[in-house]
Amino acid sequence: MGRRRKGRAVSGILVLDKPLERSSNSAMIVARAIYKAAKAGHTGALDPLASGVLPICFGEATKFSQYLLDADKVYRTTVVLGEQRSTGDAEGEVVAITDASFLSEADVEAVLPEFRGEILQVPPMHSALKKDGKPLYELARKGVEVEREARPVTISRLELEGFRPGARAEVDLLVHCSKGTYIRSLAEDIGAALTVGGYVSALRRVQAGPFDESQALDFDALQPLRDREAFDELDALLLPLDTALSHIPAARLGEVAAGFLRNGQAVFVPQLPAGELFRLYETTPSGPVFMGLGELLADGRITPRRLLANM
């Protein structure tokens, strides 16, 4: 018999403003403790030196966390030009210095088009990617460097928002990118294109999928509610499960069709919008009720893909 989880059976999505100097996993553990939640997971790691939007999924929302992991992200970052660091960010040791005082804002603007659209990017050694079962950062800490295969990523927007000239010039960038993009690698590649090297000195995620920093809450806002055990107020801050799936078309079902789907049977749905994956809603007298996800079969029926429990 399986061991029962301790904690509240709370479900929903917390858009957390992750603080600096805390790992994503550590932030998730704190959020789970504040909510006294039985089950929780985060949706895409942020380095300790990065802050910003980190959606935390509680309870049934964890079933859909993959769709946030796969979503585009938007970052604001500051890149220092004229210096290279071992980790590609401010945490690393200085490995090379080049005077960048000759660079102008126009010089930076001139190289940015090279990094827009689909590009190939080599993951940094200081990353969680694995080689023969070992994270690359563990090898890097031992001074071991291994060959990494370049991977395609897409940078939808790359905008220069600020430039401060000098021997260590600084540029502020807005980056809208696909999953798997490393901002540290982008900073190093831009620095290389300008012949002076570069590293990330500051990084903030301002959007993850449909969630942006205007929705984000920090621990200073949450902890006083936990101290008062105001769980109703805490729960009211959670977003509904289906907000993570707003990019997926919706299919509405009647009571009979919804019953068949809950029993694992595929059903025909009239007036189905175009798509292969669908958010499923049962039409009830009190309004549509989110059921989970279904996918389209070759014969035009929808079959269950990921349904909520106890529906």
PDB file of C-alpha atoms in Angstrom:
ATOM      1  CA  MET A   1       0.000   0.000   0.000  1.00  0.00           C
ATOM      2  CA  GLY A   2       1.405   3.405  -1.013  1.00  0.00           C
ATOM      3  CA  ARG A   3       2.314   5.963   1.600  1.00  0.00           C
ATOM      4  CA  ARG A   4      -0.125   8.862   1.767  1.00  0.00           C
ATOM      5  CA  ARG A   5       1.292  12.308   1.100  1.00  0.00           C
ATOM      6  CA  LYS A   6       1.247  14.736   3.990  1.00  0.00           C
ATOM      7  CA  GLY A   7      -0.240  18.159   3.444  1.00  0.00           C
ATOM      8  CA  ARG A   8      -3.264  19.823   1.923  1.00  0.00           C
ATOM      9  CA  ALA A   9      -4.791  18.610  -1.334  1.00  0.00           C
ATOM     10  CA  VAL A  10      -4.569  22.070  -2.871  1.00  0.00           C
ATOM     11  CA  SER A  11      -4.448  22.483  -6.662  1.00  0.00           C
ATOM     12  CA  GLY A  12      -3.578  25.532  -8.739  1.00  0.00           C
ATOM     13  CA  ILE A  13      -0.695  27.595 -10.093  1.00  0.00           C
ATOM     14  CA  LEU A  14       1.323  30.095  -8.078  1.00  0.00           C
ATOM     15  CA  VAL A  15       3.258  32.606 -10.160  1.00  0.00           C
ATOM     16  CA  LEU A  16       6.234  33.092  -7.875  1.00  0.00           C
ATOM     17  CA  ASP A  17       8.748  35.920  -8.144  1.00  0.00           C
ATOM     18  CA  LYS A  18      11.840  33.849  -7.373  1.00  0.00           C
ATOM     19  CA  PRO A  19      14.388  35.800  -5.358  1.00  0.00           C
ATOM     20  CA  LEU A  20      18.089  35.996  -6.088  1.00  0.00           C
ATOM     21  CA  GLU A  21      20.515  33.558  -4.451  1.00  0.00           C
ATOM     22  CA  ARG A  22      17.969  30.761  -4.215  1.00  0.00           C
ATOM     23  CA  SER A  23      17.659  27.774  -6.550  1.00  0.00           C
ATOM     24  CA  SER A  24      14.359  27.023  -8.265  1.00  0.00           C
ATOM     25  CA  ASN A  25      14.029  23.782  -6.307  1.00  0.00           C
ATOM     26  CA  SER A  26      14.679  25.561  -3.023  1.00  0.00           C
ATOM     27  CA  ALA A  27      12.083  28.216  -3.922  1.00  0.00           C
ATOM     28  CA  MET A  28       9.561  25.503  -4.769  1.00  0.00           C
ATOM     29  CA  ILE A  29      10.159  23.799  -1.409  1.00  0.00           C
ATOM     30  CA  VAL A  30       9.546  27.080   0.438  1.00  0.00           C
ATOM     31  CA  ALA A  31       6.361  27.740  -1.572  1.00  0.00           C
ATOM     32  CA  ARG A  32       5.129  24.216  -0.874  1.00  0.00           C
ATOM     33  CA  ALA A  33       5.739  24.714   2.853  1.00  0.00           C
ATOM     34  CA  ILE A  34       3.904  28.061   2.840  1.00  0.00           C
ATOM     35  CA  TYR A  35       0.897  26.425   1.206  1.00  0.00           C
ATOM     36  CA  LYS A  36       1.308  23.220   3.221  1.00  0.00           C
ATOM     37  CA  ALA A  37       0.690  21.481  -0.115  1.00  0.00           C
ATOM     38  CA  ALA A  38       0.830  17.727  -0.490  1.00  0.00           C
ATOM     39  CA  LYS A  39       2.291  17.929  -3.986  1.00  0.00           C
ATOM     40  CA  ALA A  40       4.224  20.610  -5.863  1.00  0.00           C
ATOM     41  CA  GLY A  41       6.631  21.105  -8.748  1.00  0.00           C
ATOM     42  CA  HIS A  42       8.282  23.990 -10.578  1.00  0.00           C
ATOM     43  CA  THR A  43       8.177  24.571 -14.312  1.00  0.00           C
ATOM     44  CA  GLY A  44      11.643  25.478 -15.512  1.00  0.00           C
ATOM     45  CA  ALA A  45      14.802  26.152 -13.548  1.00  0.00           C
ATOM     46  CA  LEU A  46      16.202  29.600 -12.891  1.00  0.00           C
ATOM     47  CA  ASP A  47      19.811  29.901 -11.719  1.00  0.00           C
ATOM     48  CA  PRO A  48      20.381  31.265  -8.197  1.00  0.00           C
ATOM     49  CA  LEU A  49      21.780  34.446  -9.797  1.00  0.00           C
ATOM     50  CA  ALA A  50      18.508  34.947 -11.703  1.00  0.00           C
ATOM     51  CA  SER A  51      15.216  36.274 -10.394  1.00  0.00           C
ATOM     52  CA  GLY A  52      11.703  36.465 -11.731  1.00  0.00           C
ATOM     53  CA  VAL A  53       8.750  34.451 -12.950  1.00  0.00           C
ATOM     54  CA  LEU A  54       8.733  30.848 -11.732  1.00  0.00           C
ATOM     55  CA  PRO A  55       5.318  29.152 -11.991  1.00  0.00           C
ATOM     56  CA  ILE A  56       4.798  26.624  -9.181  1.00  0.00           C
ATOM     57  CA  CYS A  57       2.230  23.896  -9.793  1.00  0.00           C
ATOM     58  CA  PHE A  58       0.343  22.439  -6.833  1.00  0.00           C
ATOM     59  CA  GLY A  59      -1.650  19.201  -6.784  1.00  0.00           C
ATOM     60  CA  GLU A  60      -3.450  18.376 -10.023  1.00  0.00           C
ATOM     61  CA  ALA A  61      -1.704  21.257 -11.793  1.00  0.00           C
ATOM     62  CA  THR A  62       1.514  19.185 -11.805  1.00  0.00           C
ATOM     63  CA  LYS A  63      -0.099  17.023 -14.500  1.00  0.00           C
ATOM     64  CA  PHE A  64       0.239  19.937 -16.915  1.00  0.00           C
ATOM     65  CA  SER A  65       3.617  21.346 -15.856  1.00  0.00           C
ATOM     66  CA  GLN A  66       5.284  19.972 -18.990  1.00  0.00           C
ATOM     67  CA  TYR A  67       3.382  22.472 -21.111  1.00  0.00           C
ATOM     68  CA  LEU A  68       4.964  25.311 -19.147  1.00  0.00           C
ATOM     69  CA  LEU A  69       8.395  23.688 -19.373  1.00  0.00           C
ATOM     70  CA  ASP A  70       7.972  23.669 -23.163  1.00  0.00           C
ATOM     71  CA  ALA A  71       6.718  27.264 -23.356  1.00  0.00           C
ATOM     72  CA  ASP A  72       8.666  30.298 -24.581  1.00  0.00           C
ATOM     73  CA  LYS A  73      10.351  32.514 -21.999  1.00  0.00           C
ATOM     74  CA  VAL A  74      11.159  36.237 -21.922  1.00  0.00           C
ATOM     75  CA  TYR A  75      14.190  37.630 -20.079  1.00  0.00           C
ATOM     76  CA  ARG A  76      15.803  40.959 -19.312  1.00  0.00           C
ATOM     77  CA  THR A  77      19.537  40.631 -18.931  1.00  0.00           C
ATOM     78  CA  THR A  78      22.628  42.788 -18.532  1.00  0.00           C
ATOM     79  CA  VAL A  79      25.737  41.626 -20.392  1.00  0.00           C
ATOM     80  CA  VAL A  80      29.210  42.891 -19.526  1.00  0.00           C
ATOM     81  CA  LEU A  81      31.460  43.158 -22.595  1.00  0.00           C
ATOM     82  CA  GLY A  82      35.237  43.054 -22.329  1.00  0.00           C
ATOM     83  CA  GLU A  83      35.447  40.199 -19.848  1.00  0.00           C
ATOM     84  CA  GLN A  84      34.943  36.444 -19.934  1.00  0.00           C
ATOM     85  CA  ARG A  85      34.014  34.337 -16.915  1.00  0.00           C
ATOM     86  CA  SER A  86      34.390  30.578 -16.429  1.00  0.00           C
ATOM     87  CA  THR A  87      30.650  30.071 -15.909  1.00  0.00           C
ATOM     88  CA  GLY A  88      29.406  32.693 -18.363  1.00  0.00           C
ATOM     89  CA  ASP A  89      27.922  34.689 -15.485  1.00  0.00           C
ATOM     90  CA  ALA A  90      28.990  36.796 -12.511  1.00  0.00           C
ATOM     91  CA  GLU A  91      29.538  33.716 -10.339  1.00  0.00           C
ATOM     92  CA  GLY A  92      32.535  32.496 -12.340  1.00  0.00           C
ATOM     93  CA  GLU A  93      36.203  33.348 -12.278  1.00  0.00           C
ATOM     94  CA  VAL A  94      37.645  35.872 -14.711  1.00  0.00           C
ATOM     95  CA  VAL A  95      39.414  33.998 -17.528  1.00  0.00           C
ATOM     96  CA  ALA A  96      40.076  36.800 -20.043  1.00  0.00           C
ATOM     97  CA  ILE A  97      39.959  40.597 -20.208  1.00  0.00           C
ATOM     98  CA  THR A  98      39.776  42.763 -23.332  1.00  0.00           C
ATOM     99  CA  ASP A  99      39.362  46.530 -23.468  1.00  0.00           C
ATOM    100  CA  ALA A 100      35.856  47.172 -24.841  1.00  0.00           C
ATOM    101  CA  SER A 101      36.026  50.966 -24.746  1.00  0.00           C
ATOM    102  CA  PHE A 102      36.075  51.170 -28.564  1.00  0.00           C
ATOM    103  CA  LEU A 103      32.558  49.703 -28.807  1.00  0.00           C
ATOM    104  CA  SER A 104      29.553  51.865 -29.563  1.00  0.00           C
ATOM    105  CA  GLU A 105      25.836  51.237 -29.312  1.00  0.00           C
ATOM    106  CA  ALA A 106      25.773  50.952 -33.116  1.00  0.00           C
ATOM    107  CA  ASP A 107      28.412  48.181 -32.970  1.00  0.00           C
ATOM    108  CA  VAL A 108      26.204  46.153 -30.636  1.00  0.00           C
ATOM    109  CA  GLU A 109      23.092  46.743 -32.741  1.00  0.00           C
ATOM    110  CA  ALA A 110      25.004  45.586 -35.818  1.00  0.00           C
ATOM    111  CA  VAL A 111      25.653  42.054 -34.471  1.00  0.00           C
ATOM    112  CA  LEU A 112      22.251  41.380 -32.904  1.00  0.00           C
ATOM    113  CA  PRO A 113      20.576  40.251 -36.166  1.00  0.00           C
ATOM    114  CA  GLU A 114      22.972  37.264 -36.186  1.00  0.00           C
ATOM    115  CA  PHE A 115      21.195  35.941 -33.104  1.00  0.00           C
ATOM    116  CA  ARG A 116      17.582  36.444 -34.109  1.00  0.00           C
ATOM    117  CA  GLY A 117      15.422  33.626 -35.445  1.00  0.00           C
ATOM    118  CA  GLU A 118      16.516  29.985 -35.335  1.00  0.00           C
ATOM    119  CA  ILE A 119      20.167  29.674 -34.334  1.00  0.00           C
ATOM    120  CA  LEU A 120      22.521  26.928 -33.181  1.00  0.00           C
ATOM    121  CA  GLN A 121      23.699  27.249 -29.594  1.00  0.00           C
ATOM    122  CA  VAL A 122      26.296  25.220 -27.713  1.00  0.00           C
ATOM    123  CA  PRO A 123      25.097  24.573 -24.123  1.00  0.00           C
ATOM    124  CA  PRO A 124      27.488  25.842 -21.423  1.00  0.00           C
ATOM    125  CA  MET A 125      29.549  23.425 -19.351  1.00  0.00           C
ATOM    126  CA  HIS A 126      27.952  24.903 -16.243  1.00  0.00           C
ATOM    127  CA  SER A 127      24.499  23.490 -17.012  1.00  0.00           C
ATOM    128  CA  ALA A 128      22.314  20.600 -15.840  1.00  0.00           C
ATOM    129  CA  LEU A 129      22.605  18.726 -19.137  1.00  0.00           C
ATOM    130  CA  LYS A 130      24.070  15.275 -18.646  1.00  0.00           C
ATOM    131  CA  LYS A 131      27.010  13.458 -20.197  1.00  0.00           C
ATOM    132  CA  ASP A 132      27.135   9.710 -19.484  1.00  0.00           C
ATOM    133  CA  GLY A 133      24.622  10.249 -16.687  1.00  0.00           C
ATOM    134  CA  LYS A 134      26.545  13.082 -14.981  1.00  0.00           C
ATOM    135  CA  PRO A 135      25.458  16.742 -15.032  1.00  0.00           C
ATOM    136  CA  LEU A 136      27.874  18.908 -16.984  1.00  0.00           C
ATOM    137  CA  TYR A 137      28.266  21.321 -14.053  1.00  0.00           C
ATOM    138  CA  GLU A 138      29.746  18.497 -11.948  1.00  0.00           C
ATOM    139  CA  LEU A 139      32.369  17.851 -14.618  1.00  0.00           C
ATOM    140  CA  ALA A 140      33.019  21.583 -14.960  1.00  0.00           C
ATOM    141  CA  ARG A 141      33.665  21.916 -11.231  1.00  0.00           C
ATOM    142  CA  LYS A 142      36.372  19.241 -11.598  1.00  0.00           C
ATOM    143  CA  GLY A 143      37.981  21.177 -14.422  1.00  0.00           C
ATOM    144  CA  VAL A 144      36.772  18.709 -17.055  1.00  0.00           C
ATOM    145  CA  GLU A 145      35.394  20.057 -20.323  1.00  0.00           C
ATOM    146  CA  VAL A 146      33.614  17.799 -22.803  1.00  0.00           C
ATOM    147  CA  GLU A 147      32.438  18.405 -26.331  1.00  0.00           C
ATOM    148  CA  ARG A 148      28.804  19.558 -26.522  1.00  0.00           C
ATOM    149  CA  GLU A 149      26.696  19.338 -29.620  1.00  0.00           C
ATOM    150  CA  ALA A 150      25.146  22.586 -30.836  1.00  0.00           C
ATOM    151  CA  ARG A 151      21.351  22.587 -30.561  1.00  0.00           C
ATOM    152  CA  PRO A 152      18.771  24.632 -32.449  1.00  0.00           C
ATOM    153  CA  VAL A 153      16.906  27.273 -30.446  1.00  0.00           C
ATOM    154  CA  THR A 154      14.689  30.141 -31.563  1.00  0.00           C
ATOM    155  CA  ILE A 155      15.074  33.749 -30.457  1.00  0.00           C
ATOM    156  CA  SER A 156      11.879  35.550 -31.456  1.00  0.00           C
ATOM    157  CA  ARG A 157      12.920  38.957 -30.108  1.00  0.00           C
ATOM    158  CA  LEU A 158      16.324  40.354 -29.222  1.00  0.00           C
ATOM    159  CA  GLU A 159      16.233  44.049 -28.431  1.00  0.00           C
ATOM    160  CA  LEU A 160      18.882  46.409 -27.122  1.00  0.00           C
ATOM    161  CA  GLU A 161      17.349  48.379 -24.241  1.00  0.00           C
ATOM    162  CA  GLY A 162      20.444  50.104 -22.884  1.00  0.00           C
ATOM    163  CA  PHE A 163      24.142  50.672 -23.585  1.00  0.00           C
ATOM    164  CA  ARG A 164      26.825  52.007 -21.252  1.00  0.00           C
ATOM    165  CA  PRO A 165      30.254  52.402 -22.907  1.00  0.00           C
ATOM    166  CA  GLY A 166      33.593  51.793 -21.245  1.00  0.00           C
ATOM    167  CA  ALA A 167      36.432  49.312 -20.845  1.00  0.00           C
ATOM    168  CA  ARG A 168      33.749  47.022 -19.435  1.00  0.00           C
ATOM    169  CA  ALA A 169      30.815  48.093 -21.576  1.00  0.00           C
ATOM    170  CA  GLU A 170      27.362  47.023 -20.437  1.00  0.00           C
ATOM    171  CA  VAL A 171      24.323  46.244 -22.571  1.00  0.00           C
ATOM    172  CA  ASP A 172      20.758  45.630 -21.444  1.00  0.00           C
ATOM    173  CA  LEU A 173      18.851  43.147 -23.610  1.00  0.00           C
ATOM    174  CA  LEU A 174      15.286  41.890 -23.889  1.00  0.00           C
ATOM    175  CA  VAL A 175      15.253  38.255 -25.048  1.00  0.00           C
ATOM    176  CA  HIS A 176      12.161  36.260 -26.107  1.00  0.00           C
ATOM    177  CA  CYS A 177      13.305  32.703 -26.697  1.00  0.00           C
ATOM    178  CA  SER A 178      12.265  29.081 -27.014  1.00  0.00           C
ATOM    179  CA  LYS A 179      12.821  26.442 -24.355  1.00  0.00           C
ATOM    180  CA  GLY A 180      16.391  25.248 -24.042  1.00  0.00           C
ATOM    181  CA  THR A 181      17.928  28.656 -24.744  1.00  0.00           C
ATOM    182  CA  TYR A 182      20.864  29.567 -22.501  1.00  0.00           C
ATOM    183  CA  ILE A 183      21.179  33.307 -21.922  1.00  0.00           C
ATOM    184  CA  ARG A 184      24.751  32.796 -20.708  1.00  0.00           C
ATOM    185  CA  SER A 185      25.684  31.205 -24.030  1.00  0.00           C
ATOM    186  CA  LEU A 186      23.947  34.042 -25.868  1.00  0.00           C
ATOM    187  CA  ALA A 187      25.955  36.609 -23.890  1.00  0.00           C
ATOM    188  CA  GLU A 188      29.212  34.789 -24.631  1.00  0.00           C
ATOM    189  CA  ASP A 189      28.364  34.486 -28.328  1.00  0.00           C
ATOM    190  CA  ILE A 190      27.491  38.186 -28.617  1.00  0.00           C
ATOM    191  CA  GLY A 191      30.753  39.037 -26.840  1.00  0.00           C
ATOM    192  CA  ALA A 192      32.658  36.796 -29.263  1.00  0.00           C
ATOM    193  CA  ALA A 193      30.971  38.442 -32.269  1.00  0.00           C
ATOM    194  CA  LEU A 194      32.199  41.803 -30.915  1.00  0.00           C
ATOM    195  CA  THR A 195      35.719  40.308 -30.354  1.00  0.00           C
ATOM    196  CA  VAL A 196      35.793  41.259 -26.659  1.00  0.00           C
ATOM    197  CA  GLY A 197      34.007  38.418 -24.852  1.00  0.00           C
ATOM    198  CA  GLY A 198      31.069  38.807 -22.505  1.00  0.00           C
ATOM    199  CA  TYR A 199      29.177  37.396 -19.560  1.00  0.00           C
ATOM    200  CA  VAL A 200      25.797  37.801 -17.856  1.00  0.00           C
ATOM    201  CA  SER A 201      25.922  40.090 -14.841  1.00  0.00           C
ATOM    202  CA  ALA A 202      22.157  40.217 -14.195  1.00  0.00           C
ATOM    203  CA  LEU A 203      19.214  38.127 -15.352  1.00  0.00           C
ATOM    204  CA  ARG A 204      15.489  38.356 -14.721  1.00  0.00           C
ATOM    205  CA  ARG A 205      12.743  36.252 -16.252  1.00  0.00           C
ATOM    206  CA  VAL A 206       9.790  38.517 -16.978  1.00  0.00           C
ATOM    207  CA  GLN A 207       7.519  35.959 -18.639  1.00  0.00           C
ATOM    208  CA  ALA A 208       7.104  32.176 -18.750  1.00  0.00           C
ATOM    209  CA  GLY A 209       4.469  30.979 -21.181  1.00  0.00           C
ATOM    210  CA  PRO A 210       1.244  32.897 -20.445  1.00  0.00           C
ATOM    211  CA  PHE A 211       2.454  34.224 -17.074  1.00  0.00           C
ATOM    212  CA  ASP A 212       4.305  37.524 -16.624  1.00  0.00           C
ATOM    213  CA  GLU A 213       5.894  39.426 -13.781  1.00  0.00           C
ATOM    214  CA  SER A 214       2.771  41.548 -13.200  1.00  0.00           C
ATOM    215  CA  GLN A 215       1.150  38.376 -11.789  1.00  0.00           C
ATOM    216  CA  ALA A 216       4.149  37.286  -9.721  1.00  0.00           C
ATOM    217  CA  LEU A 217       4.109  37.219  -5.918  1.00  0.00           C
ATOM    218  CA  ASP A 218       7.154  37.134  -3.665  1.00  0.00           C
ATOM    219  CA  PHE A 219       7.683  35.427  -0.334  1.00  0.00           C
ATOM    220  CA  ASP A 220       7.230  38.721   1.517  1.00  0.00           C
ATOM    221  CA  ALA A 221       3.628  38.769   0.302  1.00  0.00           C
ATOM    222  CA  LEU A 222       2.963  35.101   1.025  1.00  0.00           C
ATOM    223  CA  GLN A 223       4.679  34.445   4.353  1.00  0.00           C
ATOM    224  CA  PRO A 224       2.476  36.752   6.498  1.00  0.00           C
ATOM    225  CA  LEU A 225      -0.588  34.843   5.262  1.00  0.00           C
ATOM    226  CA  ARG A 226       1.069  31.544   6.185  1.00  0.00           C
ATOM    227  CA  ASP A 227       1.985  32.915   9.606  1.00  0.00           C
ATOM    228  CA  ARG A 228      -1.733  33.594  10.175  1.00  0.00           C
ATOM    229  CA  GLU A 229      -2.619  30.232   8.593  1.00  0.00           C
ATOM    230  CA  ALA A 230      -4.860  32.175   6.211  1.00  0.00           C
ATOM    231  CA  PHE A 231      -5.036  29.311   3.729  1.00  0.00           C
ATOM    232  CA  ASP A 232      -8.249  30.580   2.133  1.00  0.00           C
ATOM    233  CA  GLU A 233      -6.471  33.819   1.255  1.00  0.00           C
ATOM    234  CA  LEU A 234      -3.418  31.942  -0.001  1.00  0.00           C
ATOM    235  CA  ASP A 235      -5.574  29.665  -2.152  1.00  0.00           C
ATOM    236  CA  ALA A 236      -7.343  32.691  -3.622  1.00  0.00           C
ATOM    237  CA  LEU A 237      -3.971  33.793  -5.043  1.00  0.00           C
ATOM    238  CA  LEU A 238      -3.620  30.610  -7.100  1.00  0.00           C
ATOM    239  CA  LEU A 239      -4.517  30.653 -10.775  1.00  0.00           C
ATOM    240  CA  PRO A 240      -6.779  27.967 -12.270  1.00  0.00           C
ATOM    241  CA  LEU A 241      -5.118  24.872 -13.726  1.00  0.00           C
ATOM    242  CA  ASP A 242      -6.177  25.604 -17.294  1.00  0.00           C
ATOM    243  CA  THR A 243      -4.450  29.009 -17.387  1.00  0.00           C
ATOM    244  CA  ALA A 244      -1.243  27.132 -18.196  1.00  0.00           C
ATOM    245  CA  LEU A 245      -2.910  25.750 -21.333  1.00  0.00           C
ATOM    246  CA  SER A 246      -4.434  28.877 -22.843  1.00  0.00           C
ATOM    247  CA  HIS A 247      -2.525  28.325 -26.100  1.00  0.00           C
ATOM    248  CA  ILE A 248      -4.378  25.006 -26.673  1.00  0.00           C
ATOM    249  CA  PRO A 249      -7.836  25.141 -28.344  1.00  0.00           C
ATOM    250  CA  ALA A 250     -10.874  24.266 -26.215  1.00  0.00           C
ATOM    251  CA  ALA A 251     -13.509  21.585 -26.814  1.00  0.00           C
ATOM    252  CA  ARG A 252     -16.832  21.687 -24.951  1.00  0.00           C
ATOM    253  CA  LEU A 253     -18.628  18.463 -24.092  1.00  0.00           C
ATOM    254  CA  GLY A 254     -22.084  17.563 -22.932  1.00  0.00           C
ATOM    255  CA  GLU A 255     -22.691  15.438 -19.851  1.00  0.00           C
ATOM    256  CA  VAL A 256     -22.889  12.125 -21.746  1.00  0.00           C
ATOM    257  CA  ALA A 257     -19.725  12.681 -23.801  1.00  0.00           C
ATOM    258  CA  ALA A 258     -17.866  13.848 -20.696  1.00  0.00           C
ATOM    259  CA  GLY A 259     -18.882  10.656 -18.906  1.00  0.00           C
ATOM    260  CA  PHE A 260     -17.558   8.489 -21.726  1.00  0.00           C
ATOM    261  CA  LEU A 261     -14.242  10.351 -21.711  1.00  0.00           C
ATOM    262  CA  ARG A 262     -13.841   9.918 -17.959  1.00  0.00           C
ATOM    263  CA  ASN A 263     -14.221   6.188 -18.534  1.00  0.00           C
ATOM    264  CA  GLY A 264     -11.428   6.263 -21.099  1.00  0.00           C
ATOM    265  CA  GLN A 265     -13.598   6.132 -24.209  1.00  0.00           C
ATOM    266  CA  ALA A 266     -13.114   8.315 -27.293  1.00  0.00           C
ATOM    267  CA  VAL A 267     -16.032  10.521 -28.396  1.00  0.00           C
ATOM    268  CA  PHE A 268     -17.067  12.650 -31.352  1.00  0.00           C
ATOM    269  CA  VAL A 269     -17.344  16.368 -30.570  1.00  0.00           C
ATOM    270  CA  PRO A 270     -19.373  18.554 -32.966  1.00  0.00           C
ATOM    271  CA  GLN A 271     -18.005  21.889 -34.226  1.00  0.00           C
ATOM    272  CA  LEU A 272     -14.487  21.045 -33.106  1.00  0.00           C
ATOM    273  CA  PRO A 273     -11.907  23.804 -33.712  1.00  0.00           C
ATOM    274  CA  ALA A 274      -8.717  23.009 -35.616  1.00  0.00           C
ATOM    275  CA  GLY A 275      -6.045  21.302 -33.571  1.00  0.00           C
ATOM    276  CA  GLU A 276      -4.590  17.998 -32.406  1.00  0.00           C
ATOM    277  CA  LEU A 277      -4.669  18.609 -28.645  1.00  0.00           C
ATOM    278  CA  PHE A 278      -7.626  20.136 -26.782  1.00  0.00           C
ATOM    279  CA  ARG A 279      -8.590  21.535 -23.415  1.00  0.00           C
ATOM    280  CA  LEU A 280     -11.699  19.645 -22.411  1.00  0.00           C
ATOM    281  CA  TYR A 281     -14.617  21.323 -20.634  1.00  0.00           C
ATOM    282  CA  GLU A 282     -17.875  19.773 -19.496  1.00  0.00           C
ATOM    283  CA  THR A 283     -20.863  22.069 -19.945  1.00  0.00           C
ATOM    284  CA  THR A 284     -22.789  22.246 -16.655  1.00  0.00           C
ATOM    285  CA  PRO A 285     -25.626  24.481 -15.371  1.00  0.00           C
ATOM    286  CA  SER A 286     -23.078  26.452 -13.341  1.00  0.00           C
ATOM    287  CA  GLY A 287     -20.717  26.917 -16.282  1.00  0.00           C
ATOM    288  CA  PRO A 288     -17.903  25.036 -18.053  1.00  0.00           C
ATOM    289  CA  VAL A 289     -15.786  22.759 -15.852  1.00  0.00           C
ATOM    290  CA  PHE A 290     -12.218  21.957 -16.889  1.00  0.00           C
ATOM    291  CA  MET A 291     -11.643  18.207 -17.251  1.00  0.00           C
ATOM    292  CA  GLY A 292      -8.106  17.967 -18.634  1.00  0.00           C
ATOM    293  CA  LEU A 293      -6.602  17.343 -22.048  1.00  0.00           C
ATOM    294  CA  GLY A 294      -7.688  15.188 -24.961  1.00  0.00           C
ATOM    295  CA  GLU A 295      -6.152  14.475 -28.349  1.00  0.00           C
ATOM    296  CA  LEU A 296      -7.623  13.975 -31.796  1.00  0.00           C
ATOM    297  CA  LEU A 297      -7.604  10.496 -33.318  1.00  0.00           C
ATOM    298  CA  ALA A 298      -7.314   9.776 -37.033  1.00  0.00           C
ATOM    299  CA  ASP A 299     -11.044   8.978 -37.219  1.00  0.00           C
ATOM    300  CA  GLY A 300     -12.027  12.410 -35.840  1.00  0.00           C
ATOM    301  CA  ARG A 301     -12.821  11.346 -32.279  1.00  0.00           C
ATOM    302  CA  ILE A 302     -11.205  12.799 -29.148  1.00  0.00           C
ATOM    303  CA  THR A 303      -9.545  10.445 -26.693  1.00  0.00           C
ATOM    304  CA  PRO A 304      -8.413  11.291 -23.130  1.00  0.00           C
ATOM    305  CA  ARG A 305      -4.784  12.413 -22.857  1.00  0.00           C
ATOM    306  CA  ARG A 306      -4.489  13.777 -19.323  1.00  0.00           C
ATOM    307  CA  LEU A 307      -7.574  14.109 -17.113  1.00  0.00           C
ATOM    308  CA  LEU A 308      -7.996  15.528 -13.643  1.00  0.00           C
ATOM    309  CA  ALA A 309      -8.598  13.056 -10.844  1.00  0.00           C
ATOM    310  CA  ASN A 310     -11.969  12.823  -9.088  1.00  0.00           C
ATOM    311  CA  MET A 311     -13.857  14.524 -11.907  1.00  0.00           C
TER     312      MET A 311
END
